[in-house]
Amino acid sequence: MFYDVTPQSRLLLGTAGYPSPAILQQAITASGTEIITVSLRREGEAGGAFRALLTELNLRILPNTAGCHTVKEAVTTAHMARELFNTPWIKLEVIGHADTLQPDPFALVEAARILCAEGFQVFPYTTEDLIVGEKLLEAGCRVLMPWGAPIGSGQGLRNIEGLRAMRAWFSEVPLIIDAGIGAPSQAAHAMEMGFDGVLLNTAVAKAGDPVGMARAFQLAVEAGIAARAGGLMEQRDMAVASTPLFGLANFS
């Protein structure tokens, strides 16, 4: 459950960088998503036409503070988003490193504390750092969104053990992998590990066939959920024959 919402689809999709509004709409439909992310910068560029498209899709909007580098920028952007989209939801990004686009943990926690106190339901874009996660929960966040890899890199789940530790430590907290997912197999892996959702944008928007790729991600997320529920086998250090030796014919 993401705050008071339990979506059927655990794939969240961004709306930036698509070849055309028509392809964006088709990809969103093909993905089966119920939650789309929108930045105020994207909204500003597209104007009324883009706002009309969002209304037509009739999906839950998760505005984000993409491109913000300070607490003041992020908080101001969140206020504008709440007024524009009439939602308490906000995906909080406070970027601290120009090359990796890694979040600034200190500014992120401060901005989260301010926004939670003002009634926002904050989805913080963070790393797999357990201490930062604890501080964000103390600030009032009820969802955490650790990155898989740097935004737009397509590297997938770069720190598997760190993400496993985060999933185990925050066992009762909804965790959504946000950023770095480049292939459907990576999204399936995240769901197999027990994460509650995957948020991505570039892997679909910049694909040769965004609509087909959106459908592939939908299937991958569903497969990962089913695999987790089915009970994945444990890895072993040595081979174990699937056919028992007992009962085999003796040809000696």
mmCIF file of C-alpha atoms in Angstrom:
data_model
loop_
_atom_site.group_PDB
_atom_site.id
_atom_site.type_symbol
_atom_site.label_atom_id
_atom_site.label_comp_id
_atom_site.label_asym_id
_atom_site.label_seq_id
_atom_site.Cartn_x
_atom_site.Cartn_y
_atom_site.Cartn_z
ATOM 1 C CA MET A 1 0.000 0.000 0.000
ATOM 2 C CA PHE A 2 1.342 3.420 -0.982
ATOM 3 C CA TYR A 3 -0.101 5.588 1.761
ATOM 4 C CA ASP A 4 -3.830 4.845 1.439
ATOM 5 C CA VAL A 5 -3.706 3.482 -2.107
ATOM 6 C CA THR A 6 -3.219 -0.158 -3.146
ATOM 7 C CA PRO A 7 -2.754 -0.229 -6.920
ATOM 8 C CA GLN A 8 -3.271 -3.409 -8.894
ATOM 9 C CA SER A 9 -0.245 -2.638 -11.062
ATOM 10 C CA ARG A 10 3.125 -2.266 -9.357
ATOM 11 C CA LEU A 11 4.696 -0.541 -12.349
ATOM 12 C CA LEU A 12 4.926 3.251 -12.105
ATOM 13 C CA LEU A 13 5.763 5.090 -15.307
ATOM 14 C CA GLY A 14 7.337 8.441 -16.058
ATOM 15 C CA THR A 15 6.040 10.722 -18.806
ATOM 16 C CA ALA A 16 9.152 12.532 -20.087
ATOM 17 C CA GLY A 17 11.080 12.076 -23.315
ATOM 18 C CA TYR A 18 8.541 10.249 -25.486
ATOM 19 C CA PRO A 19 8.580 10.792 -29.273
ATOM 20 C CA SER A 20 5.037 12.192 -29.249
ATOM 21 C CA PRO A 21 2.008 12.614 -26.982
ATOM 22 C CA ALA A 22 0.241 9.853 -28.914
ATOM 23 C CA ILE A 23 3.031 7.349 -28.258
ATOM 24 C CA LEU A 24 3.132 8.415 -24.619
ATOM 25 C CA GLN A 25 -0.566 7.695 -24.290
ATOM 26 C CA GLN A 26 -0.263 4.325 -26.033
ATOM 27 C CA ALA A 27 2.718 3.316 -23.895
ATOM 28 C CA ILE A 28 0.948 4.230 -20.661
ATOM 29 C CA THR A 29 -2.055 2.171 -21.718
ATOM 30 C CA ALA A 30 0.134 -0.786 -22.741
ATOM 31 C CA SER A 31 1.999 -0.711 -19.417
ATOM 32 C CA GLY A 32 -1.153 -1.171 -17.379
ATOM 33 C CA THR A 33 0.130 1.378 -14.887
ATOM 34 C CA GLU A 34 -2.210 3.223 -12.561
ATOM 35 C CA ILE A 35 0.355 5.792 -11.411
ATOM 36 C CA ILE A 36 2.314 8.173 -13.624
ATOM 37 C CA THR A 37 4.977 10.653 -12.606
ATOM 38 C CA VAL A 38 4.995 14.211 -13.922
ATOM 39 C CA SER A 39 7.534 16.960 -13.346
ATOM 40 C CA LEU A 40 6.516 20.597 -13.231
ATOM 41 C CA ARG A 41 9.167 21.313 -15.861
ATOM 42 C CA ARG A 42 7.458 18.856 -18.213
ATOM 43 C CA GLU A 43 4.095 20.384 -17.435
ATOM 44 C CA GLY A 44 5.431 23.852 -18.104
ATOM 45 C CA GLU A 45 6.861 22.881 -21.482
ATOM 46 C CA ALA A 46 3.747 21.086 -22.656
ATOM 47 C CA GLY A 47 1.166 23.477 -21.313
ATOM 48 C CA GLY A 48 -2.535 22.886 -21.609
ATOM 49 C CA ALA A 49 -2.285 20.087 -24.173
ATOM 50 C CA PHE A 50 -0.261 17.908 -21.853
ATOM 51 C CA ARG A 51 -2.587 18.666 -18.940
ATOM 52 C CA ALA A 52 -5.540 17.637 -21.110
ATOM 53 C CA LEU A 53 -3.790 14.357 -21.938
ATOM 54 C CA LEU A 54 -3.271 13.625 -18.264
ATOM 55 C CA THR A 55 -6.935 14.305 -17.571
ATOM 56 C CA GLU A 56 -7.961 11.986 -20.400
ATOM 57 C CA LEU A 57 -5.806 9.151 -19.033
ATOM 58 C CA ASN A 58 -7.610 9.401 -15.680
ATOM 59 C CA LEU A 59 -4.713 7.934 -13.687
ATOM 60 C CA ARG A 60 -3.242 8.844 -10.326
ATOM 61 C CA ILE A 61 -0.533 11.469 -10.784
ATOM 62 C CA LEU A 62 2.642 11.472 -8.729
ATOM 63 C CA PRO A 63 4.233 14.918 -9.297
ATOM 64 C CA ASN A 64 7.964 15.091 -8.788
ATOM 65 C CA THR A 65 10.559 17.692 -7.933
ATOM 66 C CA ALA A 66 12.977 16.584 -10.659
ATOM 67 C CA GLY A 67 15.894 18.939 -11.202
ATOM 68 C CA CYS A 68 15.808 20.481 -7.726
ATOM 69 C CA HIS A 69 19.157 20.854 -5.944
ATOM 70 C CA THR A 70 18.179 22.634 -2.729
ATOM 71 C CA VAL A 71 15.602 22.253 0.008
ATOM 72 C CA LYS A 72 14.008 25.554 -0.951
ATOM 73 C CA GLU A 73 13.670 24.558 -4.607
ATOM 74 C CA ALA A 74 12.146 21.193 -3.729
ATOM 75 C CA VAL A 75 9.662 22.562 -1.188
ATOM 76 C CA THR A 76 8.561 25.379 -3.488
ATOM 77 C CA THR A 77 8.120 22.961 -6.387
ATOM 78 C CA ALA A 78 6.083 20.616 -4.185
ATOM 79 C CA HIS A 79 3.754 23.458 -3.212
ATOM 80 C CA MET A 80 3.235 24.328 -6.872
ATOM 81 C CA ALA A 81 2.573 20.679 -7.728
ATOM 82 C CA ARG A 82 -0.029 20.293 -4.999
ATOM 83 C CA GLU A 83 -1.869 23.340 -6.250
ATOM 84 C CA LEU A 84 -1.651 22.357 -9.914
ATOM 85 C CA PHE A 85 -2.502 18.646 -9.608
ATOM 86 C CA ASN A 86 -4.655 18.772 -6.473
ATOM 87 C CA THR A 87 -2.855 15.893 -4.767
ATOM 88 C CA PRO A 88 -0.871 15.525 -1.528
ATOM 89 C CA TRP A 89 1.457 13.048 -3.254
ATOM 90 C CA ILE A 90 4.946 14.211 -4.156
ATOM 91 C CA LYS A 91 7.976 12.330 -5.416
ATOM 92 C CA LEU A 92 10.754 14.172 -3.642
ATOM 93 C CA GLU A 93 14.073 14.563 -5.455
ATOM 94 C CA VAL A 94 16.878 16.744 -4.129
ATOM 95 C CA ILE A 95 19.919 16.125 -6.316
ATOM 96 C CA GLY A 96 23.344 16.406 -4.694
ATOM 97 C CA HIS A 97 25.797 15.197 -7.329
ATOM 98 C CA ALA A 98 25.890 16.516 -10.888
ATOM 99 C CA ASP A 99 27.358 13.410 -12.555
ATOM 100 C CA THR A 100 25.527 10.581 -10.787
ATOM 101 C CA LEU A 101 22.378 12.562 -9.926
ATOM 102 C CA GLN A 102 22.625 10.937 -6.505
ATOM 103 C CA PRO A 103 20.278 12.519 -3.970
ATOM 104 C CA ASP A 104 21.676 14.798 -1.292
ATOM 105 C CA PRO A 105 20.753 12.826 1.861
ATOM 106 C CA PHE A 106 20.910 15.816 4.211
ATOM 107 C CA ALA A 107 18.766 18.102 2.058
ATOM 108 C CA LEU A 108 16.433 15.215 1.234
ATOM 109 C CA VAL A 109 15.677 14.485 4.883
ATOM 110 C CA GLU A 110 15.218 18.182 5.683
ATOM 111 C CA ALA A 111 12.831 18.714 2.752
ATOM 112 C CA ALA A 112 10.925 15.541 3.638
ATOM 113 C CA ARG A 113 10.483 16.729 7.218
ATOM 114 C CA ILE A 114 9.099 20.078 6.070
ATOM 115 C CA LEU A 115 6.724 18.576 3.518
ATOM 116 C CA CYS A 116 5.432 15.792 5.776
ATOM 117 C CA ALA A 117 4.691 18.370 8.457
ATOM 118 C CA GLU A 118 2.672 20.300 5.869
ATOM 119 C CA GLY A 119 0.514 17.291 5.020
ATOM 120 C CA PHE A 120 2.288 16.009 1.928
ATOM 121 C CA GLN A 121 2.535 12.266 1.322
ATOM 122 C CA VAL A 122 6.176 12.049 0.354
ATOM 123 C CA PHE A 123 7.793 9.443 -1.914
ATOM 124 C CA PRO A 124 11.509 10.180 -1.407
ATOM 125 C CA TYR A 125 14.049 9.252 -4.081
ATOM 126 C CA THR A 126 16.941 7.956 -2.028
ATOM 127 C CA THR A 127 19.812 5.476 -2.045
ATOM 128 C CA GLU A 128 19.944 2.063 -0.367
ATOM 129 C CA ASP A 129 21.526 3.638 2.735
ATOM 130 C CA LEU A 130 19.754 2.283 5.824
ATOM 131 C CA ILE A 131 20.505 5.285 8.002
ATOM 132 C CA VAL A 132 19.052 7.717 5.478
ATOM 133 C CA GLY A 133 16.024 5.442 5.209
ATOM 134 C CA GLU A 134 15.527 5.560 8.979
ATOM 135 C CA LYS A 135 15.783 9.357 8.992
ATOM 136 C CA LEU A 136 13.223 9.648 6.197
ATOM 137 C CA LEU A 137 10.780 7.454 8.099
ATOM 138 C CA GLU A 138 11.351 9.528 11.229
ATOM 139 C CA ALA A 139 10.585 12.630 9.139
ATOM 140 C CA GLY A 140 7.163 11.182 8.317
ATOM 141 C CA CYS A 141 7.628 9.305 5.044
ATOM 142 C CA ARG A 142 5.705 6.035 4.760
ATOM 143 C CA VAL A 143 7.269 4.914 1.467
ATOM 144 C CA LEU A 144 10.937 4.757 0.410
ATOM 145 C CA MET A 145 12.200 4.817 -3.177
ATOM 146 C CA PRO A 146 15.800 3.568 -3.368
ATOM 147 C CA TRP A 147 17.623 3.819 -6.668
ATOM 148 C CA GLY A 148 18.702 0.747 -8.566
ATOM 149 C CA ALA A 149 21.413 2.736 -10.346
ATOM 150 C CA PRO A 150 21.926 6.345 -11.457
ATOM 151 C CA ILE A 151 18.975 7.934 -13.265
ATOM 152 C CA GLY A 152 18.828 7.053 -16.946
ATOM 153 C CA SER A 153 21.855 4.728 -16.777
ATOM 154 C CA GLY A 154 20.025 1.469 -17.461
ATOM 155 C CA GLN A 155 22.476 -0.391 -15.207
ATOM 156 C CA GLY A 156 19.719 -2.132 -13.268
ATOM 157 C CA LEU A 157 20.169 -3.236 -9.656
ATOM 158 C CA ARG A 158 23.800 -2.263 -9.179
ATOM 159 C CA ASN A 159 24.056 -3.005 -5.441
ATOM 160 C CA ILE A 160 22.115 -6.234 -4.996
ATOM 161 C CA GLU A 161 23.304 -6.941 -1.457
ATOM 162 C CA GLY A 162 22.601 -3.400 -0.319
ATOM 163 C CA LEU A 163 19.077 -3.575 -1.711
ATOM 164 C CA ARG A 164 18.510 -6.991 -0.134
ATOM 165 C CA ALA A 165 19.601 -5.557 3.215
ATOM 166 C CA MET A 166 17.228 -2.619 2.794
ATOM 167 C CA ARG A 167 14.334 -4.923 1.945
ATOM 168 C CA ALA A 168 15.050 -7.061 5.003
ATOM 169 C CA TRP A 169 15.571 -4.130 7.385
ATOM 170 C CA PHE A 170 12.444 -2.238 6.326
ATOM 171 C CA SER A 171 10.284 -5.333 6.062
ATOM 172 C CA GLU A 172 7.025 -3.492 6.768
ATOM 173 C CA VAL A 173 7.720 -0.404 4.658
ATOM 174 C CA PRO A 174 6.661 -0.159 0.994
ATOM 175 C CA LEU A 175 9.824 0.063 -1.119
ATOM 176 C CA ILE A 176 9.811 1.103 -4.778
ATOM 177 C CA ILE A 177 12.894 0.786 -6.970
ATOM 178 C CA ASP A 178 13.302 4.170 -8.638
ATOM 179 C CA ALA A 179 15.899 4.923 -11.324
ATOM 180 C CA GLY A 180 18.423 2.885 -13.247
ATOM 181 C CA ILE A 181 16.154 0.135 -14.557
ATOM 182 C CA GLY A 182 16.982 -0.508 -18.220
ATOM 183 C CA ALA A 183 15.480 -3.905 -19.068
ATOM 184 C CA PRO A 184 12.349 -5.863 -18.164
ATOM 185 C CA SER A 185 14.512 -8.616 -16.639
ATOM 186 C CA GLN A 186 15.860 -6.080 -14.135
ATOM 187 C CA ALA A 187 12.344 -5.071 -13.140
ATOM 188 C CA ALA A 188 11.392 -8.724 -12.689
ATOM 189 C CA HIS A 189 14.443 -9.229 -10.473
ATOM 190 C CA ALA A 190 13.407 -6.327 -8.248
ATOM 191 C CA MET A 191 9.977 -7.842 -7.743
ATOM 192 C CA GLU A 192 11.479 -11.299 -7.097
ATOM 193 C CA MET A 193 13.512 -9.682 -4.302
ATOM 194 C CA GLY A 194 10.296 -8.524 -2.670
ATOM 195 C CA PHE A 195 10.156 -4.870 -3.644
ATOM 196 C CA ASP A 196 6.693 -3.371 -3.842
ATOM 197 C CA GLY A 197 7.023 -1.553 -7.141
ATOM 198 C CA VAL A 198 9.277 -0.289 -9.892
ATOM 199 C CA LEU A 199 9.320 3.250 -11.257
ATOM 200 C CA LEU A 200 10.983 3.876 -14.613
ATOM 201 C CA ASN A 201 10.920 6.272 -17.533
ATOM 202 C CA THR A 202 13.884 6.249 -19.920
ATOM 203 C CA ALA A 203 13.828 2.500 -20.607
ATOM 204 C CA VAL A 204 10.384 2.867 -22.162
ATOM 205 C CA ALA A 205 10.467 6.419 -23.503
ATOM 206 C CA LYS A 206 13.729 5.935 -25.419
ATOM 207 C CA ALA A 207 13.090 2.380 -26.632
ATOM 208 C CA GLY A 208 12.836 1.676 -30.340
ATOM 209 C CA ASP A 209 9.226 0.702 -29.721
ATOM 210 C CA PRO A 210 8.033 2.419 -26.523
ATOM 211 C CA VAL A 211 4.626 0.781 -26.655
ATOM 212 C CA GLY A 212 6.057 -2.712 -27.013
ATOM 213 C CA MET A 213 8.603 -2.046 -24.285
ATOM 214 C CA ALA A 214 5.904 -0.772 -21.937
ATOM 215 C CA ARG A 215 4.023 -4.017 -22.433
ATOM 216 C CA ALA A 216 7.226 -5.989 -21.803
ATOM 217 C CA PHE A 217 7.751 -4.203 -18.496
ATOM 218 C CA GLN A 218 4.170 -4.890 -17.475
ATOM 219 C CA LEU A 219 4.680 -8.612 -18.057
ATOM 220 C CA ALA A 220 8.073 -8.583 -16.317
ATOM 221 C CA VAL A 221 6.696 -6.975 -13.168
ATOM 222 C CA GLU A 222 3.812 -9.431 -13.103
ATOM 223 C CA ALA A 223 6.231 -12.344 -13.603
ATOM 224 C CA GLY A 224 8.457 -11.141 -10.770
ATOM 225 C CA ILE A 225 5.504 -10.893 -8.404
ATOM 226 C CA ALA A 226 4.302 -14.374 -9.371
ATOM 227 C CA ALA A 227 7.797 -15.829 -8.954
ATOM 228 C CA ARG A 228 8.123 -14.333 -5.492
ATOM 229 C CA ALA A 229 4.731 -15.694 -4.491
ATOM 230 C CA GLY A 230 5.537 -19.119 -5.956
ATOM 231 C CA GLY A 231 8.637 -19.527 -3.803
ATOM 232 C CA LEU A 232 11.984 -19.242 -5.534
ATOM 233 C CA MET A 233 14.419 -22.119 -5.048
ATOM 234 C CA GLU A 234 17.516 -21.477 -2.969
ATOM 235 C CA GLN A 235 20.869 -21.193 -4.707
ATOM 236 C CA ARG A 236 23.335 -24.009 -4.038
ATOM 237 C CA ASP A 237 27.102 -24.260 -4.144
ATOM 238 C CA MET A 238 27.055 -27.598 -5.997
ATOM 239 C CA ALA A 239 24.969 -29.354 -8.591
ATOM 240 C CA VAL A 240 22.048 -31.460 -7.373
ATOM 241 C CA ALA A 241 20.613 -34.010 -9.807
ATOM 242 C CA SER A 242 16.953 -33.466 -10.562
ATOM 243 C CA THR A 243 16.571 -37.194 -11.365
ATOM 244 C CA PRO A 244 17.162 -39.442 -8.312
ATOM 245 C CA LEU A 245 19.806 -42.164 -8.531
ATOM 246 C CA PHE A 246 17.558 -44.645 -6.741
ATOM 247 C CA GLY A 247 15.787 -46.940 -9.177
ATOM 248 C CA LEU A 248 18.145 -46.483 -12.128
ATOM 249 C CA ALA A 249 18.890 -49.572 -14.196
ATOM 250 C CA ASN A 250 22.159 -51.390 -13.489
ATOM 251 C CA PHE A 251 23.909 -52.203 -16.788
ATOM 252 C CA SER A 252 27.078 -53.701 -15.305
#
